PDB file of N, CA, C and O in Angstrom:
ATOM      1  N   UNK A   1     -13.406  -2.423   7.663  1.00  0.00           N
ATOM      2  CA  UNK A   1     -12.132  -2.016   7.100  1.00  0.00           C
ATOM      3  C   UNK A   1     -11.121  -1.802   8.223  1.00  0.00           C
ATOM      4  O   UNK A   1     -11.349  -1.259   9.304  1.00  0.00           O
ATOM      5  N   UNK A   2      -9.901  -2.348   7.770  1.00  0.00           N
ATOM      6  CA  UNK A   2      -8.922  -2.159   9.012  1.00  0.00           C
ATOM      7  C   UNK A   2      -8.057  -1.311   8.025  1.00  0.00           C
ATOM      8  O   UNK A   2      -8.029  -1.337   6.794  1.00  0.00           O
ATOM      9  N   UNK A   3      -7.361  -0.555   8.913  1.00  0.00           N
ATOM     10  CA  UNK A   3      -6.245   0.476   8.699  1.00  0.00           C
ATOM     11  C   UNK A   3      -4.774  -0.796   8.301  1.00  0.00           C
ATOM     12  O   UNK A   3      -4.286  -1.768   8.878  1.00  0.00           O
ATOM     13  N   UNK A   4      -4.528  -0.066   7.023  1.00  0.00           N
ATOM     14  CA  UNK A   4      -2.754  -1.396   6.347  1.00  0.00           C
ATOM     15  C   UNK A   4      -1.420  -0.446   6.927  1.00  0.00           C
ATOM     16  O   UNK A   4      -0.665   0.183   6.187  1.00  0.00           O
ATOM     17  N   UNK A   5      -1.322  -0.506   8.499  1.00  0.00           N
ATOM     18  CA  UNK A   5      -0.399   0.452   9.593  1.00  0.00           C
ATOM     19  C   UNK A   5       0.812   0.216   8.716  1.00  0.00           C
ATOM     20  O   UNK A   5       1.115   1.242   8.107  1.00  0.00           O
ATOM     21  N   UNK A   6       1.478  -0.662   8.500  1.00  0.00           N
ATOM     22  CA  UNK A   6       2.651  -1.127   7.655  1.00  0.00           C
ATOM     23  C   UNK A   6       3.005  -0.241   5.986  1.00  0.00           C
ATOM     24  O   UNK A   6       3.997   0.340   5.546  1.00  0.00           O
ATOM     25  N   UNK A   7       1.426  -0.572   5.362  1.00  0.00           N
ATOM     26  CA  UNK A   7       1.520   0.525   4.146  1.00  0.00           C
ATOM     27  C   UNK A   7       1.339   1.970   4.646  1.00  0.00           C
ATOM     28  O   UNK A   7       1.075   2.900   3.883  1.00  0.00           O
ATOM     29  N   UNK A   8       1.454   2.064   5.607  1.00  0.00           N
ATOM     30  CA  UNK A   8       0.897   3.805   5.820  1.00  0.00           C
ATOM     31  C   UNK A   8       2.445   4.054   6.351  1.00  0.00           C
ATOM     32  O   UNK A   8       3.125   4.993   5.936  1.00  0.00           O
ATOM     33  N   UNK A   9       2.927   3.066   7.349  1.00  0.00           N
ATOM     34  CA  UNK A   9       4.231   3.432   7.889  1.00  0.00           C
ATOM     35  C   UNK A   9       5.539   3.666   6.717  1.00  0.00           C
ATOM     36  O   UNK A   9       6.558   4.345   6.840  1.00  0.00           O
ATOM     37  N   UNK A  10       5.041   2.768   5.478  1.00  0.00           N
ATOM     38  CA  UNK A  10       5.868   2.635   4.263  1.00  0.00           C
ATOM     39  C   UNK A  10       6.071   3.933   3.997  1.00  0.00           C
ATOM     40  O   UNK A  10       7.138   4.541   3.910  1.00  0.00           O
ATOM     41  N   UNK A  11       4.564   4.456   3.829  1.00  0.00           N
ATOM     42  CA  UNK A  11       4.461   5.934   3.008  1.00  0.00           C
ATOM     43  C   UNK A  11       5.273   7.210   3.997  1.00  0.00           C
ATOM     44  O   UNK A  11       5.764   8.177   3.416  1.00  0.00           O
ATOM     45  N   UNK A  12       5.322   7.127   5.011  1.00  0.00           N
ATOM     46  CA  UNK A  12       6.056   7.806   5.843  1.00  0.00           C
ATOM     47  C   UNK A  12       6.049   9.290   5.848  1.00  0.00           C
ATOM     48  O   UNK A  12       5.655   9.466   7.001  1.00  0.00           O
ATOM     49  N   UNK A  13       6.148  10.013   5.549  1.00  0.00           N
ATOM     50  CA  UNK A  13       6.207  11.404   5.661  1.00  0.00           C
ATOM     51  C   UNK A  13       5.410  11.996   4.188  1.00  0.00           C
ATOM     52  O   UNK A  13       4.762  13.043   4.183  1.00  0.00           O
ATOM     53  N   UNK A  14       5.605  11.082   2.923  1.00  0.00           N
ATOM     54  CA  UNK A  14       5.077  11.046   1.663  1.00  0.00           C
ATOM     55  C   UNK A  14       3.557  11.374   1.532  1.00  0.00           C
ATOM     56  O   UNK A  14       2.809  11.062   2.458  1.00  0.00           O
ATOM     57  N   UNK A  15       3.167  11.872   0.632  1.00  0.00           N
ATOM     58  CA  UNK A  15       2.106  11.983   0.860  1.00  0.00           C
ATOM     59  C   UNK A  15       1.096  10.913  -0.437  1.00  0.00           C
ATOM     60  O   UNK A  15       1.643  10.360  -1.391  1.00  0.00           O
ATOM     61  N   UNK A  16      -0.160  10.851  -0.193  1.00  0.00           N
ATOM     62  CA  UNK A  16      -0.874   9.771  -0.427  1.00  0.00           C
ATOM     63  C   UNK A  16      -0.472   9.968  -2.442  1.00  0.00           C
ATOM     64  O   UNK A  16      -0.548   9.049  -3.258  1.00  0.00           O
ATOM     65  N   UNK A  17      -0.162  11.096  -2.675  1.00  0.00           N
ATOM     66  CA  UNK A  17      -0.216  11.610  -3.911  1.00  0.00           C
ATOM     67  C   UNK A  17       1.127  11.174  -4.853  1.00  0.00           C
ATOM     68  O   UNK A  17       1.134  10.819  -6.031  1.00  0.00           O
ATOM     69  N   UNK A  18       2.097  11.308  -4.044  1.00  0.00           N
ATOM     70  CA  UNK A  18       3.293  10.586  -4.144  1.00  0.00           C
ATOM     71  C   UNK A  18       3.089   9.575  -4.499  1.00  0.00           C
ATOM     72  O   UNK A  18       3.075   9.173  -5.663  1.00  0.00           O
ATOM     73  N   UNK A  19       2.888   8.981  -3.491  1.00  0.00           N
ATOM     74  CA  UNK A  19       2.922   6.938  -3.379  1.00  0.00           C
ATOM     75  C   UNK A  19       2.199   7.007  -4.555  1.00  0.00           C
ATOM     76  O   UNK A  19       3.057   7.003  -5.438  1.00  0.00           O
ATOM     77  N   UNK A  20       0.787   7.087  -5.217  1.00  0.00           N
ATOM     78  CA  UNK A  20       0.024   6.928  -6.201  1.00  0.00           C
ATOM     79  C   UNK A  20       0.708   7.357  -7.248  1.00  0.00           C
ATOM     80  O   UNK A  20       0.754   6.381  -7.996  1.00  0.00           O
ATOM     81  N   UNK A  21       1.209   8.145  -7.692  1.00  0.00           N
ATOM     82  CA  UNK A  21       1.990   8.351  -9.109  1.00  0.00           C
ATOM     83  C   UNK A  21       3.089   7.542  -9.074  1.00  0.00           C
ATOM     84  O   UNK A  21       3.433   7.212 -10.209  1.00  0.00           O
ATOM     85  N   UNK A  22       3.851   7.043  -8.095  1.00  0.00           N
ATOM     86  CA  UNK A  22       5.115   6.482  -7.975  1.00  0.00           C
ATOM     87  C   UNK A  22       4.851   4.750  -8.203  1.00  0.00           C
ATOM     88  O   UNK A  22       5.669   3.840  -8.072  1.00  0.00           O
ATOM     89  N   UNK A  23       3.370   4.682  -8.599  1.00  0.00           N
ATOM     90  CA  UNK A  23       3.067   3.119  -8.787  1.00  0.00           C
ATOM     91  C   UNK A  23       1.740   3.138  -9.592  1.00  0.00           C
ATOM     92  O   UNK A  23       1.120   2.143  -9.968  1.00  0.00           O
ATOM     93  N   UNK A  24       1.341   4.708  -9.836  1.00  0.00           N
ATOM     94  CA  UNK A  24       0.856   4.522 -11.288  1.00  0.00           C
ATOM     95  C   UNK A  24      -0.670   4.684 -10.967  1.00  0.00           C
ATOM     96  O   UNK A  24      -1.383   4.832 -11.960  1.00  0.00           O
ATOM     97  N   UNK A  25      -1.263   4.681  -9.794  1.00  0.00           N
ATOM     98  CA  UNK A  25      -2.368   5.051  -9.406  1.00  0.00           C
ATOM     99  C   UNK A  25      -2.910   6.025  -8.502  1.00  0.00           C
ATOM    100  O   UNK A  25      -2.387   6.433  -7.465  1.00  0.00           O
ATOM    101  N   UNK A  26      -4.701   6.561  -9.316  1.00  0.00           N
ATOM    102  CA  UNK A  26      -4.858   7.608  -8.582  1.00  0.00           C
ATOM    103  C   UNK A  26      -4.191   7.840  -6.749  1.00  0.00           C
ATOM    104  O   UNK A  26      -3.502   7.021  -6.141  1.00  0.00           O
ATOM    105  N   UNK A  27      -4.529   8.786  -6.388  1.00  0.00           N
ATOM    106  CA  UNK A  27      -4.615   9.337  -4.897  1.00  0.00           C
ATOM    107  C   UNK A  27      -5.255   8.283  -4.020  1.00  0.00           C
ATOM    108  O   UNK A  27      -4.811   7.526  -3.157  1.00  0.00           O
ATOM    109  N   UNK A  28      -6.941   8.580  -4.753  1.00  0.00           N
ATOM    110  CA  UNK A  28      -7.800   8.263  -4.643  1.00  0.00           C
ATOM    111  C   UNK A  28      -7.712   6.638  -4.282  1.00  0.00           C
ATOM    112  O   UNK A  28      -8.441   6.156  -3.415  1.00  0.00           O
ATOM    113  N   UNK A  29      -6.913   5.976  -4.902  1.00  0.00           N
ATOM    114  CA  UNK A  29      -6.893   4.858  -5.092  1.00  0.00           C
ATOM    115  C   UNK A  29      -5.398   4.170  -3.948  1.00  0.00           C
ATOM    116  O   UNK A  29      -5.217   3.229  -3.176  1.00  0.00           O
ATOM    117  N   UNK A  30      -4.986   4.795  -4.235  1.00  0.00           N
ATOM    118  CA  UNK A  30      -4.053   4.524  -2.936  1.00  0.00           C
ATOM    119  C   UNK A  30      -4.514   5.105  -1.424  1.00  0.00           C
ATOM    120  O   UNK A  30      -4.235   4.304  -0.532  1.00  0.00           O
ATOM    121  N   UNK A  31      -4.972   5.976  -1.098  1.00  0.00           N
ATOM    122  CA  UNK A  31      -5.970   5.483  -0.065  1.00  0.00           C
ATOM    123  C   UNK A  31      -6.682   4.402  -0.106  1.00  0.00           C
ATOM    124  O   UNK A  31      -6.243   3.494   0.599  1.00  0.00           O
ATOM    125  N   UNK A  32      -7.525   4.209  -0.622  1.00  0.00           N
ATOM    126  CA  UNK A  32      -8.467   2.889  -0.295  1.00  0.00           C
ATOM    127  C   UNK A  32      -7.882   1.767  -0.062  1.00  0.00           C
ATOM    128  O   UNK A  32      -8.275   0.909   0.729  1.00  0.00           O
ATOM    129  N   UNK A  33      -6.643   1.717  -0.935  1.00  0.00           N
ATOM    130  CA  UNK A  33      -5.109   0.447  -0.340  1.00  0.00           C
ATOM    131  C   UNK A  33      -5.057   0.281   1.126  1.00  0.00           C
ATOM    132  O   UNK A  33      -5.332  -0.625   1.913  1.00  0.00           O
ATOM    133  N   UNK A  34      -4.368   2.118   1.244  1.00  0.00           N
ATOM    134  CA  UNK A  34      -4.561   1.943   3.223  1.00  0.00           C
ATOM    135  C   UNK A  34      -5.465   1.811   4.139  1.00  0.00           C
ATOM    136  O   UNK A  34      -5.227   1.333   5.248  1.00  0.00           O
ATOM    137  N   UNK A  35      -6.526   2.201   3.781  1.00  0.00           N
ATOM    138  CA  UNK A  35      -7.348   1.742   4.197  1.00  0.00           C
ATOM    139  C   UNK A  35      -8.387   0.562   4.381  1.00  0.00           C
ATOM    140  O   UNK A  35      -9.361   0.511   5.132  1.00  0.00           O
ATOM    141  N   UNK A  36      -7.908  -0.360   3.489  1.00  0.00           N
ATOM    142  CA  UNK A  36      -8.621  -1.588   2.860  1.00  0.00           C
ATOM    143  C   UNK A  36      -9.481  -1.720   2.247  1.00  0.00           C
ATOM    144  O   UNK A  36      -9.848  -2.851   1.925  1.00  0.00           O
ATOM    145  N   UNK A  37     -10.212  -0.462   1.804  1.00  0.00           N
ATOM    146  CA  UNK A  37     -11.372  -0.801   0.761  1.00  0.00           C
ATOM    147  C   UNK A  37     -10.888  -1.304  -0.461  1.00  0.00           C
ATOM    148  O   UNK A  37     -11.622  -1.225  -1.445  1.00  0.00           O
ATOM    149  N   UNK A  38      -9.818  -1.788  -0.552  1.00  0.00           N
ATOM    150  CA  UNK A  38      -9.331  -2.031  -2.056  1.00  0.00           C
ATOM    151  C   UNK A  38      -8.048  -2.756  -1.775  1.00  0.00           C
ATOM    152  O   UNK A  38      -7.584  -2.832  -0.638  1.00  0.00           O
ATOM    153  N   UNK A  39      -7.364  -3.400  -3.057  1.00  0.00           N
ATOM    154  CA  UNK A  39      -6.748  -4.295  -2.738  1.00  0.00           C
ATOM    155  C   UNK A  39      -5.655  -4.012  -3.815  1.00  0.00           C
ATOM    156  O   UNK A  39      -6.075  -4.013  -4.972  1.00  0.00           O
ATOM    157  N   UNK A  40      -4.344  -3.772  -3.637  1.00  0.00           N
ATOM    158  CA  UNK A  40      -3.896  -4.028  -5.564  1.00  0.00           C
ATOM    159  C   UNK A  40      -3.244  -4.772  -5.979  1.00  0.00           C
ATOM    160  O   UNK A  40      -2.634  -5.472  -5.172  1.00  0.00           O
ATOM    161  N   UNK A  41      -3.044  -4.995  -7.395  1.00  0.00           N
ATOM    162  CA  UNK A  41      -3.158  -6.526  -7.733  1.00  0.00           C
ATOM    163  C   UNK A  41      -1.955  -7.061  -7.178  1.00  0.00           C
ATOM    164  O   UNK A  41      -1.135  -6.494  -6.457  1.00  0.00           O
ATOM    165  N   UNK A  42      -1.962  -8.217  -7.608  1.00  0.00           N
ATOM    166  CA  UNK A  42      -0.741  -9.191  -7.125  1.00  0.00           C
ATOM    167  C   UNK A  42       1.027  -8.236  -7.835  1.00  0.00           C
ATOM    168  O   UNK A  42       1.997  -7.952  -7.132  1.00  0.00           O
ATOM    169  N   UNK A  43       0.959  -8.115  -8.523  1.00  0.00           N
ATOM    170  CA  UNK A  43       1.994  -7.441  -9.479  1.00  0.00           C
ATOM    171  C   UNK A  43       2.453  -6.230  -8.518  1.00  0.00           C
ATOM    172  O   UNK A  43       3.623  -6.159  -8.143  1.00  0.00           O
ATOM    173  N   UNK A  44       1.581  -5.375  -8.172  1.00  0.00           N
ATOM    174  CA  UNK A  44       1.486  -4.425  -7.679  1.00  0.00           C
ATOM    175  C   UNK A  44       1.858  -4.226  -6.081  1.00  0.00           C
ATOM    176  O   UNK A  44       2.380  -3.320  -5.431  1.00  0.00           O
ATOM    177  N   UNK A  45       1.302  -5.588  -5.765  1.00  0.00           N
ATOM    178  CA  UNK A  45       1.670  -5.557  -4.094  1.00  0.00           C
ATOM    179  C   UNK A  45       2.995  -6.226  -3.972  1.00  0.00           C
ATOM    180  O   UNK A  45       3.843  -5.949  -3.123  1.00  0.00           O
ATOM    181  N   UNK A  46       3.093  -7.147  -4.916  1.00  0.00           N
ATOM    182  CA  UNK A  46       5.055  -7.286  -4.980  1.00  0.00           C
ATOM    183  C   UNK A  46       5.646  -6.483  -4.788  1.00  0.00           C
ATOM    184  O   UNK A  46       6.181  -6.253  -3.703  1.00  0.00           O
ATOM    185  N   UNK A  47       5.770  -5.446  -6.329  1.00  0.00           N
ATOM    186  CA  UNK A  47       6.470  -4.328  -6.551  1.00  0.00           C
ATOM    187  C   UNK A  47       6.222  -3.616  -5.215  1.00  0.00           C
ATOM    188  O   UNK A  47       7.287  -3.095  -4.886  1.00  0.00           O
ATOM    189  N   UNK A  48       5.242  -3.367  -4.285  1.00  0.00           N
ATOM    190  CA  UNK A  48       5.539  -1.915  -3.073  1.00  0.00           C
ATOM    191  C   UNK A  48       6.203  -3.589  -2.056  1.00  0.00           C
ATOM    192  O   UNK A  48       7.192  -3.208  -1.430  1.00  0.00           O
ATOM    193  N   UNK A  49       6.085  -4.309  -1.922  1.00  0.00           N
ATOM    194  CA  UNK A  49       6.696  -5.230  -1.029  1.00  0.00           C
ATOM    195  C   UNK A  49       8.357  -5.077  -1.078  1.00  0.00           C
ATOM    196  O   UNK A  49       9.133  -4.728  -0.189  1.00  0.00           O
ATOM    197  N   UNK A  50       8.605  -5.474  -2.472  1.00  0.00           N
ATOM    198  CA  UNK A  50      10.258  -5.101  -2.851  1.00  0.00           C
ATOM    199  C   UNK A  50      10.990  -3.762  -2.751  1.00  0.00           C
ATOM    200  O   UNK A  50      12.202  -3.562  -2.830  1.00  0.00           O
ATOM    201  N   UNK A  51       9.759  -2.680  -2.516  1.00  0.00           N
ATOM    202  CA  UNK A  51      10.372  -1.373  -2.798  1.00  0.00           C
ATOM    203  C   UNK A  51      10.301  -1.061  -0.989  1.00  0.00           C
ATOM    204  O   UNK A  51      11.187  -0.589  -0.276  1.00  0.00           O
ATOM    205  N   UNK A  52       9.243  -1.412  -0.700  1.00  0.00           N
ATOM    206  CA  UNK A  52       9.243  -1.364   1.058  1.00  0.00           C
ATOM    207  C   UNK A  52      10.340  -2.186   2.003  1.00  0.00           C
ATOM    208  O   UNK A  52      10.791  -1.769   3.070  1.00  0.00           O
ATOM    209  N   UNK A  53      10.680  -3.512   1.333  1.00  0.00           N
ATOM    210  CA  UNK A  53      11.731  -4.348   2.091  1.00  0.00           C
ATOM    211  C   UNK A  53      10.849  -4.701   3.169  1.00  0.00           C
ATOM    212  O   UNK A  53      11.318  -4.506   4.290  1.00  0.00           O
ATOM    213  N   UNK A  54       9.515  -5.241   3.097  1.00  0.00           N
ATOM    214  CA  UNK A  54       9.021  -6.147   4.009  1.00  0.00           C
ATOM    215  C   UNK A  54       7.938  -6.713   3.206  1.00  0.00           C
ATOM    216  O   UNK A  54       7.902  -6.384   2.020  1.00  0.00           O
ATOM    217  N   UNK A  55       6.932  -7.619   3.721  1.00  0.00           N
ATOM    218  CA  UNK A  55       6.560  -8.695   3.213  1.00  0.00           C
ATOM    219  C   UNK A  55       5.312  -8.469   2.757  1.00  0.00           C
ATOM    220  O   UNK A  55       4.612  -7.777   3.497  1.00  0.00           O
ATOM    221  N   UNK A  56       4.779  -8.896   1.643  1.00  0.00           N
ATOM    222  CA  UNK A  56       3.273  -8.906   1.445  1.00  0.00           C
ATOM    223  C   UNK A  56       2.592  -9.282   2.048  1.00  0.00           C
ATOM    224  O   UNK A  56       1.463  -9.040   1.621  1.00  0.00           O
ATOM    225  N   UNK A  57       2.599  -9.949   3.149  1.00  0.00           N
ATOM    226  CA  UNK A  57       2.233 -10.422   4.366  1.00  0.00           C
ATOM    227  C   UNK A  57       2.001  -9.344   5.242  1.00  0.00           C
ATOM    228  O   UNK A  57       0.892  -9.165   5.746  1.00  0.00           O
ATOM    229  N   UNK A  58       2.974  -8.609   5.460  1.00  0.00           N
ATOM    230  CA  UNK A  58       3.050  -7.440   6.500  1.00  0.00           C
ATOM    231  C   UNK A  58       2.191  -6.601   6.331  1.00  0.00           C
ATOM    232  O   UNK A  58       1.288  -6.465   7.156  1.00  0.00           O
ATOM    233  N   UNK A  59       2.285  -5.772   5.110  1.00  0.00           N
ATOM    234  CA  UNK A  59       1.877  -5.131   4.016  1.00  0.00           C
ATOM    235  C   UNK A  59       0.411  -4.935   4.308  1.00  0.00           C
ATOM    236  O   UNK A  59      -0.142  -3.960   4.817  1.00  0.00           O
ATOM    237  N   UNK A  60      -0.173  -6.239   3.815  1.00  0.00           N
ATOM    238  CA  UNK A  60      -1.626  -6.536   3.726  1.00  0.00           C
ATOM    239  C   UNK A  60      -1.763  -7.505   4.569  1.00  0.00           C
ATOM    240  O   UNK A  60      -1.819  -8.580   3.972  1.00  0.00           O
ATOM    241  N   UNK A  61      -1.860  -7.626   5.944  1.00  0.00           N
ATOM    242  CA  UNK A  61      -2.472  -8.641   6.631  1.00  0.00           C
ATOM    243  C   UNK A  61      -3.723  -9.020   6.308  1.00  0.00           C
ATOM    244  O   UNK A  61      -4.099 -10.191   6.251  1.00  0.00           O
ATOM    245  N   UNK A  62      -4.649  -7.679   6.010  1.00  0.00           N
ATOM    246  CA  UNK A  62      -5.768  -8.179   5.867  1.00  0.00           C
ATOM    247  C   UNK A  62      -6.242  -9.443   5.149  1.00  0.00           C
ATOM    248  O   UNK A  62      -7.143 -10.176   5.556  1.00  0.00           O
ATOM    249  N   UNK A  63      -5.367  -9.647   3.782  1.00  0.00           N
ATOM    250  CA  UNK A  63      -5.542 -10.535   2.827  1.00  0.00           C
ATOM    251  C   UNK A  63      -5.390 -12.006   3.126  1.00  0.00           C
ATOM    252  O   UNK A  63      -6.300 -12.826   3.008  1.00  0.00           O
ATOM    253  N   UNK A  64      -3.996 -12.303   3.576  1.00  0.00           N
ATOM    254  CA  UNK A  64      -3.618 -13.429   4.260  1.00  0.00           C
ATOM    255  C   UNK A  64      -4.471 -13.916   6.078  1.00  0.00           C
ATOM    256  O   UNK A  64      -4.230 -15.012   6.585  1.00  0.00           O
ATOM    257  N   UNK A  65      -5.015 -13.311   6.481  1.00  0.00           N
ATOM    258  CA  UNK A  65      -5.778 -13.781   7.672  1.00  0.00           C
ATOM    259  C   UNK A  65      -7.392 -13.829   7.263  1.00  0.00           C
ATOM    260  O   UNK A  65      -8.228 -14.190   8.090  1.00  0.00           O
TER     261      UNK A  65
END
């Protein structure tokens, strides 16, 4: 598992609890985002791509390499 530095830098001062209600999923579950045990769906990684103003690419390197 690699650390998603970009989604963590997104979240910024926010806390993991925030980000997760603000897109509809547990805590729990938005950690594992940043951290990579988990992935969320395509719909989902748009929407924080458009709301972040950088790329799903950036975002999730893990996915694309």
């Amino acid at each position: 598992m690699k650390l998603r530095k970009a989604l963590i830098n997104y979240r910024g001062k926010r806390s993991q609890k925030t980000m997760a209600e603000l897109f509809g999923v547990s805590q729990q579950t938005w950690s594992a985002w940043e951290v990579g045990r988990a992935t969320p769906p395509a719909k989902t990684m748009q929407k924080i791509a458009k709301m972040s103003k950088k790329s799903v690419r950036t975002l999730f390197p893990d996915i694309f390499n």
